[in-house]
XYZ file of C-alpha atoms in Angstrom:
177
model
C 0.000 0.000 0.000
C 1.525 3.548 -1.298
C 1.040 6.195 1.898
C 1.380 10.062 0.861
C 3.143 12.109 3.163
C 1.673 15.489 2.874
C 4.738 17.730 2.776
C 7.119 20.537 0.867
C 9.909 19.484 3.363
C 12.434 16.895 1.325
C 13.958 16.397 4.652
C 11.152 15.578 6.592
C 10.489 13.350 3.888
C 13.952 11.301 5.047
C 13.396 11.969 8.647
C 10.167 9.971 8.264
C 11.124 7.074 6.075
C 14.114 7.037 8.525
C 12.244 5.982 11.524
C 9.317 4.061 9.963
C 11.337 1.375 7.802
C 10.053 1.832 4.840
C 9.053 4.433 1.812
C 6.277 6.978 1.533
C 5.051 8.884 -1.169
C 6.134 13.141 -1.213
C 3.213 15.153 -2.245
C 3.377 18.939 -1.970
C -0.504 20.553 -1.136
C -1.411 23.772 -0.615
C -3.589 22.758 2.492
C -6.504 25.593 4.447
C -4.366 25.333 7.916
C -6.862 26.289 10.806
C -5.732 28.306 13.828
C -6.332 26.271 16.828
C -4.696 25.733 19.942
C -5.007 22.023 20.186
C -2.678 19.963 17.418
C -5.127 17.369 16.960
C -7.559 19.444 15.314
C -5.171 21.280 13.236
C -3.507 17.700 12.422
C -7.396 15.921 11.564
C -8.349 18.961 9.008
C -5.273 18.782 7.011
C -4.783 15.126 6.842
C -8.479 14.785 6.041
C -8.478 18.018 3.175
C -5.327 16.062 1.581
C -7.205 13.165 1.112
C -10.017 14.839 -0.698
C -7.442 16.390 -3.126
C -5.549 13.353 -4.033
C -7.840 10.395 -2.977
C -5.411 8.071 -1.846
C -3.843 7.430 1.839
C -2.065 10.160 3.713
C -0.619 11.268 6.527
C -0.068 14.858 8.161
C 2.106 15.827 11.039
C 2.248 19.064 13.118
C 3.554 19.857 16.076
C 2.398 21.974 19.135
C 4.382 23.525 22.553
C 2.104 23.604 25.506
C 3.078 25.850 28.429
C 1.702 24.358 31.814
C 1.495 28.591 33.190
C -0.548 29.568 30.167
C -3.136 26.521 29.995
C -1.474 25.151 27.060
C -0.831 28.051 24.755
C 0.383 28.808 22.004
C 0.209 24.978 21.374
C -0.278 24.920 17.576
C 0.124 28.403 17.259
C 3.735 28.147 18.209
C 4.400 29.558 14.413
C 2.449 32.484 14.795
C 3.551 33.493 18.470
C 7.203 33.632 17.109
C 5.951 35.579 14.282
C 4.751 38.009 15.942
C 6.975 38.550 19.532
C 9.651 35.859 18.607
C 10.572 33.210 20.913
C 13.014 35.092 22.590
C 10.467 37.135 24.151
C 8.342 34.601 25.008
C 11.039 32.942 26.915
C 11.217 36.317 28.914
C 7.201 36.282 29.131
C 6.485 33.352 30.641
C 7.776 33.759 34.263
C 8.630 31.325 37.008
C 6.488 27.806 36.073
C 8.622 27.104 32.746
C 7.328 23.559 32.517
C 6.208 22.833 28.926
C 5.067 19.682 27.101
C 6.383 19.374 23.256
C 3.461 17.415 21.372
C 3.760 15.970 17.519
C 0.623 14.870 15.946
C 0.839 12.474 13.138
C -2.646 11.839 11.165
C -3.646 8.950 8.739
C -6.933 8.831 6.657
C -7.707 6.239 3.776
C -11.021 7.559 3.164
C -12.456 5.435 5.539
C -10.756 5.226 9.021
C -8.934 8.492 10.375
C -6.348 7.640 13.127
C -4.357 9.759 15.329
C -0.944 8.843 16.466
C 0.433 11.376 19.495
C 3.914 12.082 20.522
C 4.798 14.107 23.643
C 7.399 14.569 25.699
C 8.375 17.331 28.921
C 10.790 19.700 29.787
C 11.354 23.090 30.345
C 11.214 26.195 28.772
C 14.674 27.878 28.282
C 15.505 31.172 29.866
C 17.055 32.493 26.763
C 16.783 31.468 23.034
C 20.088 29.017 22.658
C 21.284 26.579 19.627
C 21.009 27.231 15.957
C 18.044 25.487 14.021
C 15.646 25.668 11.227
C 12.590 23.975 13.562
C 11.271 26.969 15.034
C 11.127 26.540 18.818
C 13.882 23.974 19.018
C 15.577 26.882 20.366
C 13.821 27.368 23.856
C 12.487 23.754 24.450
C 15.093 21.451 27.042
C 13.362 18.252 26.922
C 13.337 16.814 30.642
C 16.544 15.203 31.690
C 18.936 17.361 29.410
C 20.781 20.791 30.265
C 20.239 22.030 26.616
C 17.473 22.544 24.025
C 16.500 20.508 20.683
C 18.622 23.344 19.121
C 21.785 22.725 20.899
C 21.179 18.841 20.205
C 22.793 16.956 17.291
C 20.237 15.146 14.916
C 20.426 11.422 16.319
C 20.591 13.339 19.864
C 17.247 14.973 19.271
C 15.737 12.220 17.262
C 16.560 9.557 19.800
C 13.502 11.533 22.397
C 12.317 13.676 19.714
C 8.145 13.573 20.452
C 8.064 12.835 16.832
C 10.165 9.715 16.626
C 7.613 8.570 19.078
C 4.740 9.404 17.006
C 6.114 7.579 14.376
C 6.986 4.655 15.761
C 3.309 4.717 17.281
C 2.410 4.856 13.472
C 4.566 2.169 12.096
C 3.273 -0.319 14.980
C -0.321 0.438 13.034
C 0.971 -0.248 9.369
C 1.896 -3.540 10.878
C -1.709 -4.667 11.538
């Protein structure tokens, strides 16, 4: 069975077919991404819109950073928080409860069955931006157990407890049914 990974991201791509074992399909959408807090609605409507454009099996990802001291926010809206203040500033926003959870969302469809498969992991949110990176708030998140963020982490560091990898393998444990 051919799976579709809805993506633009080449690397991502790699990342995926890395962990899971075996090959997906790249297909680039232009998908309607909602603004919501929670991941899992965010994840459902693009995985679902995909599979009315193409009509074959696909899966979505995003990801979402919860902060315990703002009731989960941004969450999904991560993107648009850094747009706007940058995560710098919302490292020097948030205060003394700096706990955070770091949440990945993978989505399936087949036109039939939609399934969810959830990553997540803890830590802390950094004091100060640190690390150099291309995945937006790598930069402030210290997963728990570590004295540095994703940023400051080598690939196979990060993708050894990266909430993702865990999604994933969550995902290939399904194809195996």
């Amino acid at each position: 069975m051919e799976i579709y990974l809805v993506t633009s991201n080449k690397n991502k791509l790699r990342e995926f077919e890395e962990i899971l074992g075996f090959k997906l399909k790249r297909v680039d959408l232009e998908l309607d991404e909602i603004q919501a807090v929670e991941v899992e609605k965010v994840v459902e409507h693009k995985t679902r819109q995909a599979f009315e454009m193409i009509k074959k099996p696909v899966i979505t990802e995003d990801t979402g950073l919860h902060f315990e001291a703002w009731n989960g926010l941004p969450g999904a809206l991560a993107k648009w928080f850094d747009k706007s203040i940058g995560y710098g500033k919302l490292c020097q926003l948030l205060g003394e409860n700096r706990r955070a959870k770091a949440k990945t969302v993978v989505g399936y469809f087949n036109g039939k069955d939609y399934k969810e498969f959830i990553g997540e992991i803890s830590g802390i949110i950094a004091p100060e931006a640190k690390g150099t990176t291309n995945f937006g708030w790598d930069i402030i998140f210290i997963p728990e157990g570590y004295q540095k963020t994703f940023a400051e982490m080598t690939f196979k560091e990060k993708n050894k407890i990266s909430m993702r990898k865990i999604a994933l393998e969550k995902f290939r444990e399904f194809c195996k049914i």
